[in-house]
Short mmCIF file of C-alpha atoms in Angstrom, two decimals:
data_model
loop_
_atom_site.label_atom_id
_atom_site.label_comp_id
_atom_site.label_asym_id
_atom_site.label_seq_id
_atom_site.Cartn_x
_atom_site.Cartn_y
_atom_site.Cartn_z
CA ASP A 941 0.00 0.00 0.00
CA GLN A 942 1.80 3.09 -1.30
CA GLN A 943 0.59 5.94 0.93
CA VAL A 944 2.85 8.53 -0.73
CA LYS A 945 3.17 8.49 -4.49
CA GLN A 946 5.35 10.38 -6.91
CA ASN A 947 3.93 9.33 -10.24
CA SER A 948 6.57 10.93 -12.43
CA PRO A 949 9.83 8.96 -12.29
CA SER A 950 11.69 11.70 -14.16
CA LEU A 951 11.45 15.32 -15.27
CA SER A 952 13.65 17.33 -17.62
CA VAL A 953 13.62 21.14 -17.77
CA GLN A 954 15.72 23.88 -19.27
CA GLU A 955 17.94 26.02 -17.07
CA GLY A 956 16.10 29.16 -15.95
CA ARG A 957 12.66 27.61 -16.32
CA ILE A 958 10.33 26.39 -13.58
CA SER A 959 10.51 22.80 -12.30
CA ILE A 960 7.33 21.38 -10.79
CA LEU A 961 7.52 18.10 -8.91
CA ASN A 962 4.31 16.47 -7.74
CA CYS A 963 3.34 14.19 -4.88
CA ASP A 964 0.04 12.57 -3.90
CA TYR A 965 -0.89 10.94 -0.61
CA THR A 966 -3.76 8.83 0.61
CA ASN A 967 -3.62 9.02 4.41
CA SER A 968 -5.67 11.93 5.81
CA MET A 969 -3.77 11.59 9.10
CA PHE A 970 -0.63 13.06 7.53
CA ASP A 971 -0.04 16.53 8.96
CA TYR A 972 3.50 17.39 7.98
CA PHE A 973 5.21 17.07 4.62
CA LEU A 974 8.83 17.35 3.59
CA TRP A 975 10.91 17.38 0.43
CA TYR A 976 14.37 15.86 0.34
CA LYS A 977 16.97 16.13 -2.40
CA LYS A 978 19.44 13.35 -3.10
CA TYR A 979 22.62 13.37 -5.16
CA PRO A 980 24.21 10.05 -6.29
CA ALA A 981 26.17 8.27 -3.56
CA GLU A 982 24.99 10.75 -0.93
CA GLY A 983 22.23 10.66 1.64
CA PRO A 984 19.02 12.66 1.22
CA THR A 985 19.26 16.32 2.24
CA PHE A 986 16.30 18.15 3.78
CA LEU A 987 15.04 20.87 1.44
CA ILE A 988 11.74 22.34 2.63
CA SER A 989 8.68 21.36 4.63
CA ILE A 990 5.07 22.39 5.14
CA SER A 991 2.57 21.85 7.91
CA SER A 992 -0.99 20.88 7.09
CA ILE A 993 -2.23 24.16 8.59
CA LYS A 994 -0.60 26.02 5.71
CA ASP A 995 -1.07 25.84 1.96
CA LYS A 996 2.23 27.38 0.91
CA ASN A 997 5.78 27.65 2.20
CA GLU A 998 8.59 29.46 0.42
CA ASP A 999 12.36 29.36 0.86
CA GLY A 1000 14.36 31.19 -1.78
CA ARG A 1001 13.90 29.48 -5.13
CA PHE A 1002 11.88 26.65 -3.57
CA THR A 1003 8.15 26.78 -2.84
CA VAL A 1004 5.96 23.94 -1.64
CA PHE A 1005 2.19 24.03 -2.17
CA LEU A 1006 -0.27 21.85 -0.29
CA ASN A 1007 -3.82 21.07 -1.44
CA LYS A 1008 -5.37 19.08 1.40
CA SER A 1009 -8.70 18.49 -0.30
CA ALA A 1010 -6.90 16.88 -3.23
CA LYS A 1011 -4.28 15.24 -0.99
CA HIS A 1012 -1.65 16.70 -3.28
CA LEU A 1013 1.53 18.69 -2.82
CA SER A 1014 4.00 20.11 -5.25
CA LEU A 1015 7.49 21.55 -5.17
CA HIS A 1016 8.27 24.49 -7.44
CA ILE A 1017 11.85 25.45 -8.24
CA VAL A 1018 12.26 28.84 -9.91
CA PRO A 1019 14.56 29.45 -11.66
CA SER A 1020 15.93 25.95 -12.15
CA GLN A 1021 19.71 25.55 -12.16
CA PRO A 1022 21.91 22.66 -13.38
CA GLY A 1023 22.96 22.06 -9.76
CA ASP A 1024 19.34 21.22 -8.97
CA SER A 1025 19.69 18.00 -10.97
CA ALA A 1026 19.06 15.26 -8.41
CA VAL A 1027 16.43 12.83 -7.14
CA TYR A 1028 13.67 14.53 -5.14
CA PHE A 1029 11.71 12.62 -2.50
CA CYS A 1030 8.43 13.66 -1.01
CA ALA A 1031 7.81 12.44 2.56
CA ALA A 1032 4.87 12.61 4.96
CA ARG A 1033 4.39 12.23 8.71
CA ALA A 1034 1.19 11.27 10.52
CA SER A 1035 -0.19 13.47 13.29
CA GLY A 1036 0.69 12.30 16.76
CA ASN A 1037 3.48 10.27 15.28
CA THR A 1038 6.90 10.14 16.82
CA GLY A 1039 8.54 11.23 13.59
CA LYS A 1040 8.22 8.25 11.26
CA LEU A 1041 8.32 9.41 7.65
CA ILE A 1042 6.69 7.70 4.69
CA PHE A 1043 8.59 8.41 1.49
CA GLY A 1044 7.50 8.47 -2.13
CA GLN A 1045 9.48 6.67 -4.82
CA GLY A 1046 11.32 9.78 -5.93
CA THR A 1047 11.47 11.89 -9.10
CA THR A 1048 14.73 12.38 -10.97
CA LEU A 1049 15.08 15.99 -12.09
CA GLN A 1050 17.47 16.92 -14.89
CA VAL A 1051 18.10 20.59 -15.53
CA LYS A 1052 19.74 21.16 -18.91
CA PRO A 1053 22.11 24.10 -19.40
CA GLU B 15 28.37 20.81 12.79
CA ALA B 16 29.53 17.35 11.74
CA GLY B 17 26.94 15.31 9.90
CA VAL B 18 25.72 11.76 10.41
CA ALA B 19 28.62 9.34 9.93
CA GLN B 20 28.13 5.83 8.57
CA SER B 21 30.52 2.99 7.83
CA PRO B 22 31.36 1.10 5.78
CA ARG B 23 30.33 2.90 2.58
CA TYR B 24 30.15 -0.32 0.58
CA LYS B 25 29.87 -3.99 1.51
CA ILE B 26 29.69 -7.10 -0.64
CA ILE B 27 28.83 -10.43 0.96
CA GLU B 28 27.42 -13.77 -0.05
CA LYS B 29 23.92 -14.83 0.92
CA ARG B 30 23.62 -16.43 4.35
CA GLN B 31 26.60 -14.44 5.64
CA SER B 32 26.24 -11.79 8.32
CA VAL B 33 26.98 -8.07 8.10
CA ALA B 34 26.95 -5.08 10.43
CA PHE B 35 26.64 -1.35 9.81
CA TRP B 36 27.62 1.46 12.12
CA CYS B 37 26.14 4.93 12.58
CA ASN B 38 27.23 7.95 14.59
CA PRO B 39 24.47 10.59 14.69
CA ILE B 40 24.82 14.34 14.91
CA SER B 41 25.93 15.35 18.39
CA GLY B 42 23.00 15.99 20.68
CA HIS B 43 20.41 14.30 18.47
CA ALA B 44 18.27 12.05 20.65
CA THR B 45 16.38 10.33 17.84
CA LEU B 46 18.08 7.90 15.47
CA TYR B 47 16.57 6.10 12.49
CA TRP B 48 17.65 3.25 10.21
CA TYR B 49 16.14 3.15 6.72
CA GLN B 50 16.40 0.64 3.90
CA GLN B 51 16.36 2.03 0.37
CA ILE B 52 15.94 -0.49 -2.41
CA LEU B 53 16.86 0.66 -5.91
CA GLY B 54 14.07 2.70 -7.48
CA GLN B 55 12.17 3.14 -4.22
CA GLY B 56 12.08 5.68 -1.44
CA PRO B 57 13.65 5.00 1.95
CA LYS B 58 11.64 2.70 4.23
CA LEU B 59 11.95 2.99 8.01
CA LEU B 60 13.31 -0.13 9.69
CA ILE B 61 13.73 1.08 13.27
CA GLN B 62 13.59 4.28 15.30
CA PHE B 63 15.37 4.92 18.59
CA GLN B 64 14.70 7.66 21.13
CA ASN B 65 17.93 7.81 23.14
CA ASN B 66 18.62 4.09 23.66
CA GLY B 67 15.00 2.92 23.60
CA VAL B 68 13.15 1.54 20.58
CA VAL B 69 10.19 3.69 19.49
CA ASP B 70 9.17 1.86 16.31
CA ASP B 71 10.48 -1.39 14.86
CA SER B 72 7.28 -2.51 13.18
CA GLN B 73 8.94 -2.93 9.77
CA LEU B 74 12.14 -4.57 10.96
CA PRO B 75 12.40 -8.23 9.85
CA LYS B 76 13.25 -9.42 13.32
CA ASP B 77 14.09 -12.96 12.30
CA ARG B 78 17.24 -11.68 10.58
CA PHE B 79 17.70 -7.99 11.42
CA SER B 80 18.73 -6.56 14.77
CA ALA B 81 19.77 -3.11 15.92
CA GLU B 82 21.01 -1.55 19.08
CA ARG B 83 21.90 1.90 20.34
CA LEU B 84 24.02 1.55 23.41
CA LYS B 85 24.43 4.65 25.62
CA GLY B 86 22.01 6.54 23.36
CA VAL B 87 24.67 7.64 20.85
CA ASP B 88 26.16 5.27 18.25
CA SER B 89 24.07 2.54 16.70
CA THR B 90 24.69 -0.71 14.85
CA LEU B 91 22.38 -2.57 12.48
CA LYS B 92 23.04 -6.25 11.84
CA ILE B 93 21.73 -8.71 9.28
CA GLN B 94 22.16 -12.42 9.96
CA PRO B 95 21.78 -14.36 7.71
CA ALA B 96 21.59 -12.11 4.64
CA LYS B 97 19.24 -12.84 1.75
CA LEU B 98 19.47 -11.67 -1.85
CA GLU B 99 16.54 -9.26 -1.31
CA ASP B 100 18.53 -7.42 1.37
CA SER B 101 20.60 -5.77 -1.35
CA ALA B 102 19.95 -2.07 -0.76
CA VAL B 103 21.37 1.15 0.64
CA TYR B 104 21.05 1.34 4.42
CA LEU B 105 20.64 4.91 5.60
CA CYS B 106 21.00 6.24 9.09
CA ALA B 107 19.33 9.51 10.09
CA SER B 108 19.07 11.55 13.26
CA SER B 109 17.06 14.45 14.64
CA HIS B 110 16.81 16.44 17.87
CA VAL B 111 13.37 15.05 18.62
CA GLY B 112 11.00 12.92 16.61
CA ASN B 113 9.10 15.76 14.97
CA GLN B 114 12.13 17.66 13.61
CA PRO B 115 13.54 17.22 10.07
CA GLN B 116 15.83 14.24 9.88
CA HIS B 117 19.45 14.53 8.77
CA PHE B 118 20.79 11.59 6.79
CA GLY B 119 24.19 9.99 6.46
CA ASP B 120 25.54 8.92 3.06
CA GLY B 121 24.51 5.32 3.62
CA THR B 122 26.03 1.87 3.23
CA ARG B 123 25.48 0.16 -0.11
CA LEU B 124 25.07 -3.58 0.50
CA SER B 125 25.34 -6.10 -2.33
CA ILE B 126 24.45 -9.73 -1.75
CA LEU B 127 25.92 -12.29 -4.15
#
């Protein structure tokens, strides 16, 4: 049972354009969502998060949007840079939970110069 | 601050052999996690420690996997005996408390022959 899904295995965008990565979830008990970025042979690095009481959180070039009614979140990167090329994981945590994260399968982003 | 340290980086063993991984979390982080990441999938939580107590080990295959966190700092994860399906990257993560973003090490890539 895949509670967090990233349906696009890969995405390719041109440098300077917007990258939009999507994530869907099924468990209405999730109250906190995170995006992690992973380079080859390295561990995931925390990027940005959003609480379920918000619908948007912004940090520099990165913005996460949450649509609770659709159980959908997205990560926008503007403008995209070649250094953003990596695998991006969406993760979710259930309310009252001790911190356990459920991860999606990941989306590989390639930003072309 | 120093990140999460893991060793070894790579390990190749034959099926039915045993293997152990080591993790040193970020100083002061009370919560420690072990994840298994199979190729093409997101990380899956195996076990979570709060100091030296187990918080969640519901997805740990206890017939072959074991983990300990003595003195609430370093942790080891052991597999005995290994199966072919255990081939994966084993990631260690830590956080101050359970509801804070987790910081990951670079992982141990395990190959079972």
